[in-house]
Short mmCIF file of C-alpha atoms in Angstrom, two decimals:
data_model
loop_
_atom_site.label_atom_id
_atom_site.label_comp_id
_atom_site.label_asym_id
_atom_site.label_seq_id
_atom_site.Cartn_x
_atom_site.Cartn_y
_atom_site.Cartn_z
CA UNK A 165 0.00 0.00 0.00
CA UNK A 166 1.33 3.42 -0.90
CA UNK A 167 2.62 5.98 1.56
CA UNK A 168 1.20 9.48 1.56
CA UNK A 169 4.51 10.65 0.07
CA UNK A 170 4.12 8.19 -2.81
CA UNK A 171 0.58 9.60 -3.22
CA UNK A 172 2.15 13.08 -3.49
CA UNK A 173 0.55 14.09 -0.20
CA UNK A 174 0.95 17.54 1.30
CA UNK A 175 -0.31 19.40 4.35
CA UNK A 176 -2.34 22.56 3.82
CA UNK A 177 -3.90 25.52 5.56
CA UNK A 178 -7.10 26.98 4.12
CA UNK A 179 -6.99 30.75 3.62
CA UNK A 180 -9.30 33.49 2.43
CA UNK A 181 -8.41 37.04 1.41
CA UNK A 182 -10.46 39.93 0.07
CA UNK A 183 -10.04 40.73 -3.62
CA UNK A 184 -11.85 43.15 -5.94
CA UNK A 185 -15.36 41.94 -6.81
CA UNK A 186 -16.10 40.98 -10.39
CA UNK A 187 -12.49 41.41 -11.50
CA UNK A 188 -9.96 38.81 -12.51
CA UNK A 189 -7.28 38.19 -9.88
CA UNK A 190 -4.51 35.79 -10.89
CA UNK A 191 -6.68 34.66 -13.81
CA UNK A 192 -9.73 33.81 -11.67
CA UNK A 193 -12.99 35.76 -11.34
CA UNK A 194 -14.04 36.02 -7.68
CA UNK A 195 -17.62 37.29 -7.92
CA UNK A 196 -18.06 37.38 -4.13
CA UNK A 197 -14.84 39.32 -3.48
CA UNK A 198 -13.10 36.44 -1.64
CA UNK A 199 -10.15 34.44 -2.87
CA UNK A 200 -10.02 30.94 -1.37
CA UNK A 201 -6.83 28.88 -1.40
CA UNK A 202 -4.99 26.01 0.25
CA UNK A 203 -1.46 27.05 1.21
CA UNK A 204 1.14 24.30 1.54
CA UNK A 205 2.57 24.18 5.07
CA UNK A 206 5.58 22.33 6.45
CA UNK A 207 4.25 20.95 9.73
CA UNK A 208 1.18 19.18 11.05
CA UNK A 209 0.91 21.85 13.75
CA UNK A 210 0.27 24.51 11.07
CA UNK A 211 -2.05 22.34 8.96
CA UNK A 212 -5.83 22.19 8.95
CA UNK A 213 -5.97 19.53 6.22
CA UNK A 214 -4.13 17.12 3.95
CA UNK A 215 -4.36 16.41 0.21
CA UNK A 216 -3.18 13.23 -1.52
CA UNK A 217 -3.82 11.22 -4.68
CA UNK A 218 -6.69 8.74 -4.39
CA UNK A 219 -5.12 5.36 -3.51
CA UNK A 220 -7.77 3.41 -5.47
CA UNK A 221 -7.29 5.40 -8.67
CA UNK A 222 -3.49 5.53 -8.18
CA UNK A 223 -3.44 1.71 -8.21
CA UNK A 224 -5.91 1.46 -11.12
CA UNK A 225 -3.98 4.01 -13.21
CA UNK A 226 -0.53 2.71 -12.30
CA UNK A 227 0.50 6.11 -10.94
CA UNK A 228 -0.46 9.76 -10.78
CA UNK A 229 -1.62 10.31 -14.36
CA UNK A 230 -5.42 10.47 -14.45
CA UNK A 231 -5.68 10.19 -10.64
CA UNK A 232 -7.78 12.72 -8.71
CA UNK A 233 -6.89 14.16 -5.32
CA UNK A 234 -8.58 13.71 -1.96
CA UNK A 235 -8.74 16.69 0.44
CA UNK A 236 -9.39 15.94 4.10
CA UNK A 237 -10.07 18.59 6.76
CA UNK A 238 -9.01 18.15 10.38
CA UNK A 239 -11.58 18.35 13.20
CA UNK A 240 -11.31 21.52 15.27
CA UNK A 241 -8.86 23.17 12.89
CA UNK A 242 -10.49 24.18 9.60
CA UNK A 243 -13.28 26.69 9.02
CA UNK A 244 -16.76 25.70 7.82
CA UNK A 245 -17.07 25.09 4.10
CA UNK A 246 -13.35 24.62 3.51
CA UNK A 247 -13.00 20.87 2.84
CA UNK A 248 -15.41 17.92 2.28
CA UNK A 249 -19.17 17.82 2.80
CA UNK A 250 -21.42 14.79 3.24
CA UNK A 251 -24.45 14.03 1.05
CA UNK A 252 -26.60 16.28 3.27
CA UNK A 253 -24.24 19.21 2.63
CA UNK A 254 -22.76 19.22 6.15
CA UNK A 255 -19.05 19.73 6.75
CA UNK A 256 -17.12 16.52 7.45
CA UNK A 257 -13.92 16.49 9.50
CA UNK A 258 -11.46 13.83 10.67
CA UNK A 259 -9.53 13.36 13.88
CA UNK A 260 -5.82 13.61 13.18
CA UNK A 261 -2.76 12.36 15.03
CA UNK A 262 0.93 11.98 14.29
CA UNK A 263 3.74 14.44 13.71
CA UNK A 264 3.57 14.81 9.92
CA UNK A 265 2.92 12.95 6.65
CA UNK A 266 5.15 10.01 7.53
CA UNK A 267 3.13 8.93 10.59
CA UNK A 268 -0.26 10.56 9.92
CA UNK A 269 -3.38 8.79 11.21
CA UNK A 270 -6.92 9.91 10.31
CA UNK A 271 -10.07 8.64 11.99
CA UNK A 272 -12.64 7.47 11.01
CA UNK A 273 -12.32 5.93 7.53
CA UNK A 274 -12.77 8.14 4.46
CA UNK A 275 -15.57 7.42 2.01
CA UNK A 276 -16.04 9.39 -1.19
CA UNK A 277 -19.73 9.60 -2.08
CA UNK A 278 -21.86 11.67 -4.41
CA UNK A 279 -25.54 12.02 -5.20
CA UNK A 280 -26.76 9.54 -7.82
CA UNK A 281 -26.09 9.28 -10.61
CA UNK A 282 -22.32 9.44 -10.07
CA UNK A 283 -20.33 11.32 -12.70
CA UNK A 284 -18.43 9.20 -15.24
CA UNK A 285 -15.28 7.76 -13.67
CA UNK A 286 -16.33 8.47 -10.07
CA UNK A 287 -14.41 5.92 -7.98
CA UNK A 288 -16.28 5.98 -4.61
CA UNK A 289 -13.06 5.15 -2.72
CA UNK A 290 -13.60 3.99 0.88
CA UNK A 291 -10.36 3.60 2.77
CA UNK A 292 -8.07 4.41 5.63
CA UNK A 293 -5.07 6.53 6.47
CA UNK A 294 -2.92 4.93 9.17
CA UNK A 295 -5.56 2.72 10.79
CA UNK A 296 -7.40 -0.61 10.43
CA UNK A 297 -4.25 -2.43 9.34
CA UNK A 298 -2.93 0.44 7.23
CA UNK A 299 0.43 1.68 8.57
CA UNK A 300 0.65 5.30 9.79
CA UNK A 301 1.58 7.59 6.92
CA UNK A 302 0.02 5.24 4.35
CA UNK A 303 -3.39 5.04 2.67
CA UNK A 304 -5.40 2.16 1.28
#
């Protein structure tokens, strides 16, 4: 099973900043006057989430090409609306432990779902990061 580093994982911090309404900023139109971004951070202490390539699609595709990313927000750290939502539209967060990518553990399991019908190629990965037999810092 791949490590988060093999899945090109990185820790992030969600940020918002005011920008001019209805003008292009860095090539993107922000009609509500807010730029939203995920800044890469070096330590788990700074992070409010983690991104990595989907382990299911990584295995199916034989690597990164054609593989989508998974973004997971940490409980008690990230603001509302910044990472995943469940089918009812509610924010979903995971408990996090470890010191960084190499020993990261997320709880509970992660399940990617969407409202039927799923879009073409939707993988519906359900897996673990560092628990249920998956070593810390790995995903399956």
